[in-house]
Short mmCIF file of C-alpha atoms in Angstrom, two decimals:
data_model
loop_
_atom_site.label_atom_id
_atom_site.label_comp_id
_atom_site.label_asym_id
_atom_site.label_seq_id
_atom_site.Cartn_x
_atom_site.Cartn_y
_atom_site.Cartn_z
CA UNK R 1 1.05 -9.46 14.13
CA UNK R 2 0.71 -6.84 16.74
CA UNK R 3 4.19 -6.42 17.44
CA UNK R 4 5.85 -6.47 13.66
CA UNK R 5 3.08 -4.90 11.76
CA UNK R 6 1.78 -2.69 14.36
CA UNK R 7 5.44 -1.15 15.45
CA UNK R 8 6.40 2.05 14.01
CA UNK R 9 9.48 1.22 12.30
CA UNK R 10 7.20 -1.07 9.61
CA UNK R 11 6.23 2.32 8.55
CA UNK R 12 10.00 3.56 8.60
CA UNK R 13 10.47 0.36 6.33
CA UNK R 14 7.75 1.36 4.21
CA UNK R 15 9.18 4.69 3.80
CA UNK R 16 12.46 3.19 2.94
CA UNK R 17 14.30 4.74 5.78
CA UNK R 18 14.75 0.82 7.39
CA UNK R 19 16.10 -2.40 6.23
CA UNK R 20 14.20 -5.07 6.92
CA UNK R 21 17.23 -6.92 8.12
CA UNK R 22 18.06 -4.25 10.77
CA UNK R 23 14.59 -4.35 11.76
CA UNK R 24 13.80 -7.91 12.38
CA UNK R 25 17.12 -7.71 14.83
CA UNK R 26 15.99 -4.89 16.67
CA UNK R 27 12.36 -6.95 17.17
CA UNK R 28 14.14 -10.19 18.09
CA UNK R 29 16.29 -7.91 20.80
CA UNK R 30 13.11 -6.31 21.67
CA UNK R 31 11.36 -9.70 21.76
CA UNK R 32 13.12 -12.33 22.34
CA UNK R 33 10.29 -14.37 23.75
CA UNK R 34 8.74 -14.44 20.10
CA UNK R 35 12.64 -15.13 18.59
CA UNK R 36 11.37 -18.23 16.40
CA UNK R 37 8.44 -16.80 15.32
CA UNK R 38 9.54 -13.61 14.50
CA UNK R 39 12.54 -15.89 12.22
CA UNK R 40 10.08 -18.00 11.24
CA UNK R 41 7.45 -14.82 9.93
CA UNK R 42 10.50 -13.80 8.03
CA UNK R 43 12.11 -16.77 6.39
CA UNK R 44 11.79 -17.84 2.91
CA UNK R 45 9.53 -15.88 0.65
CA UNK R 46 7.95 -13.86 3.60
CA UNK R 47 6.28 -11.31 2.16
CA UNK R 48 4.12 -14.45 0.78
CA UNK R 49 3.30 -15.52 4.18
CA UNK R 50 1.33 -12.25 5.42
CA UNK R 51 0.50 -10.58 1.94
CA UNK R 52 -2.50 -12.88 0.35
CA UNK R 53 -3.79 -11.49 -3.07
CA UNK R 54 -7.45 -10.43 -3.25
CA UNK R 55 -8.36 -11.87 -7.05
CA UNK R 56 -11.50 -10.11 -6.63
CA UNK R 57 -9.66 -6.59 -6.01
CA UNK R 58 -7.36 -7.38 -9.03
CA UNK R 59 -10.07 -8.57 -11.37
CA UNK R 60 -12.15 -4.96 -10.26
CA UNK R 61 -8.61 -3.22 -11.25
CA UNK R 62 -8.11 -5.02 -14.55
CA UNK R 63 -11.91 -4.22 -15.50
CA UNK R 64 -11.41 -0.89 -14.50
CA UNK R 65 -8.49 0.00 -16.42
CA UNK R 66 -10.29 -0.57 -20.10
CA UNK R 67 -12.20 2.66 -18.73
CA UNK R 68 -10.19 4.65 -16.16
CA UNK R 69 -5.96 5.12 -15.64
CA UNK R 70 -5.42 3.50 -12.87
CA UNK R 71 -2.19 4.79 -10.66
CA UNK R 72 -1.16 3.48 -7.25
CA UNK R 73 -0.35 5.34 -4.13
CA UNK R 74 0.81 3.44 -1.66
CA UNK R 75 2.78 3.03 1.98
CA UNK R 76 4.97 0.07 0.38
CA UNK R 77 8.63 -1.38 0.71
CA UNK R 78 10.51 -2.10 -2.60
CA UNK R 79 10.38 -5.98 -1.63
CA UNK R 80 7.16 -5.77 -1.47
CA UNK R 81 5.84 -3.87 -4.33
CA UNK R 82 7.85 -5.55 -6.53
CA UNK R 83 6.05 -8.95 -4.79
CA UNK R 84 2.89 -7.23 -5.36
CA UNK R 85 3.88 -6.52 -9.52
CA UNK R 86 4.05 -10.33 -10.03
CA UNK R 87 0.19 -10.86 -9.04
CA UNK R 88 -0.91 -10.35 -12.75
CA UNK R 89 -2.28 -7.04 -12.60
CA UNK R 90 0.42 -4.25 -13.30
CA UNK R 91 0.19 -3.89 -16.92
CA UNK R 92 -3.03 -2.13 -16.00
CA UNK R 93 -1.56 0.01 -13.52
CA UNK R 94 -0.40 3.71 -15.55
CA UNK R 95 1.73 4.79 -13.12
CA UNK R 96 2.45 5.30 -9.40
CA UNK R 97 3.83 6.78 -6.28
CA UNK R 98 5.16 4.81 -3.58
CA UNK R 99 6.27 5.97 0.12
CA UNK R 100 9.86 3.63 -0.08
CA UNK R 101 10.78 5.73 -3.46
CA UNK R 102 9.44 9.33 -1.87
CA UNK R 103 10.11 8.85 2.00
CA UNK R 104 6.68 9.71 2.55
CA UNK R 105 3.76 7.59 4.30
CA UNK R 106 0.38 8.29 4.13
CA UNK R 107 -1.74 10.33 5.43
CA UNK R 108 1.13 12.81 5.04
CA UNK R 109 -0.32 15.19 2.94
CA UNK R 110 3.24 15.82 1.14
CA UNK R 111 3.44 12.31 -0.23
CA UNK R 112 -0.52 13.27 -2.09
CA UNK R 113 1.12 15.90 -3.49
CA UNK R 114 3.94 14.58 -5.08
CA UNK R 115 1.38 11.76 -6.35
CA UNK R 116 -0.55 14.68 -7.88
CA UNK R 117 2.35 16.44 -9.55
CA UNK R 118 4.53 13.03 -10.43
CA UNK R 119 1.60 11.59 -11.50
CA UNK R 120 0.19 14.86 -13.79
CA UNK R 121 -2.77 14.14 -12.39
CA UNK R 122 -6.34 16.24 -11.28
CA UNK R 123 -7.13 15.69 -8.09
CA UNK R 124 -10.83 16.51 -8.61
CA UNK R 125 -10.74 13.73 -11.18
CA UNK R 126 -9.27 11.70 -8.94
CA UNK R 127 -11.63 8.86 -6.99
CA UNK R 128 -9.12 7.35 -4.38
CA UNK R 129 -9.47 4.42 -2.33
CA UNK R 130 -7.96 3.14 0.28
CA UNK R 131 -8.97 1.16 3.43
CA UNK R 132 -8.36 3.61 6.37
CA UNK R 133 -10.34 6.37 6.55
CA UNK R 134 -7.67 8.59 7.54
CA UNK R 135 -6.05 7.94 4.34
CA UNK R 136 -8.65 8.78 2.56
CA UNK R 137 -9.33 12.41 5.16
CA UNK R 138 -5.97 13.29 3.92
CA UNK R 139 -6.66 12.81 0.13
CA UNK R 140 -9.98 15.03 0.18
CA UNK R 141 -7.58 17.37 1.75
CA UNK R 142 -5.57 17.00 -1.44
CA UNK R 143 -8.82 17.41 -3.63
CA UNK R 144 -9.01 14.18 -4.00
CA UNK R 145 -12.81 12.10 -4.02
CA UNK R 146 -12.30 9.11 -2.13
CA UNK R 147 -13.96 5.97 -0.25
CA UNK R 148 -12.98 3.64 1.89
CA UNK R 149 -12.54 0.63 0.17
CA UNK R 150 -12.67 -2.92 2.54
CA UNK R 151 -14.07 -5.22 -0.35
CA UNK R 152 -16.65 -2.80 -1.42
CA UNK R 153 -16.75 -3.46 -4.91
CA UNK R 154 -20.22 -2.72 -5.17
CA UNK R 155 -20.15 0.82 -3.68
CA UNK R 156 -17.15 1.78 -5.57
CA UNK R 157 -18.71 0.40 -8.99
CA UNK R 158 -21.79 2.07 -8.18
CA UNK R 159 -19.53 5.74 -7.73
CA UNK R 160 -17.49 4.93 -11.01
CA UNK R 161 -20.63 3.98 -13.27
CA UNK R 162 -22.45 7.08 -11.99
CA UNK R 163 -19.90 9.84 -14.00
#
């Protein structure tokens, strides 16, 4: 874990400046104590073996959407988001901006602006979550209202039932 998802470069993948092919050689060079499991991590559908759906996070998003637009911001690869699209919640997503598409990662404050102006969006209207808090620094910096959200359902409900 520590050594694919905590390198750098997983962000230069997310920011779609990095193939993932070119990048699992470079770790297996880097690495080659960890060759098989490194192989292994990324054989077969592997975006399925690290990525686990939360139903309870999708179920919160689909119940949200009959009230709120939901939009996505997010530090994602193209495999992956379009992984991510097939877990039976994306018809209730309105729109979205994501770091592979814009070369931007969060919390760079230039990829919460584009979100704002792709997106049409007002950022005081705006509650964001996300599960690092300096995500979330960098989108009050935008304007944004935000929480960080680690299975919180409760404390985000709470915020969206008090407007």
């Amino acid at each position: 874990y520590q050594i694919i998802f905590k390198d750098m470069r997983w962000g230069e993948f997310d920011r779609g400046t990095l193939d993932i092919e070119d990048y699992v050689s470079a770790l297996i060079i880097e690495h080659p104590e960890y060759k098989s499991q490194i192989e292994q991590m990324f054989s077969g559908n592997w975006i399925a073996n690290f990525l686990k759906p939360k139903y309870e996070s999708i179920n919160f998003l689909k119940n949200a959407s009959n009230n709120y637009k939901i939009y996505i911001l997010s530090n994602v690869s193209e495999c992956v988001l379009n992984y991510v699209k097939d877990l039976g919640f994306w018809d209730k997503v309105t729109s979205g901006t994501y770091s592979y598409k814009v070369h931007y990662l969060k919390p760079e404050s230039e990829i919460y602006q584009y979100f704002i102006k792709d997106n049409d969006v007002i950022p005081e209207e705006c509650l964001f979550l996300d599960d690092l808090p300096q995500n979330i620094a960098a989108s009050k910096d935008a304007g944004m209202n935000g929480i960080v959200f680690c299975d919180n359902l409760d404390d985000v409900n709470r915020i969206l039932n008090s407007n």
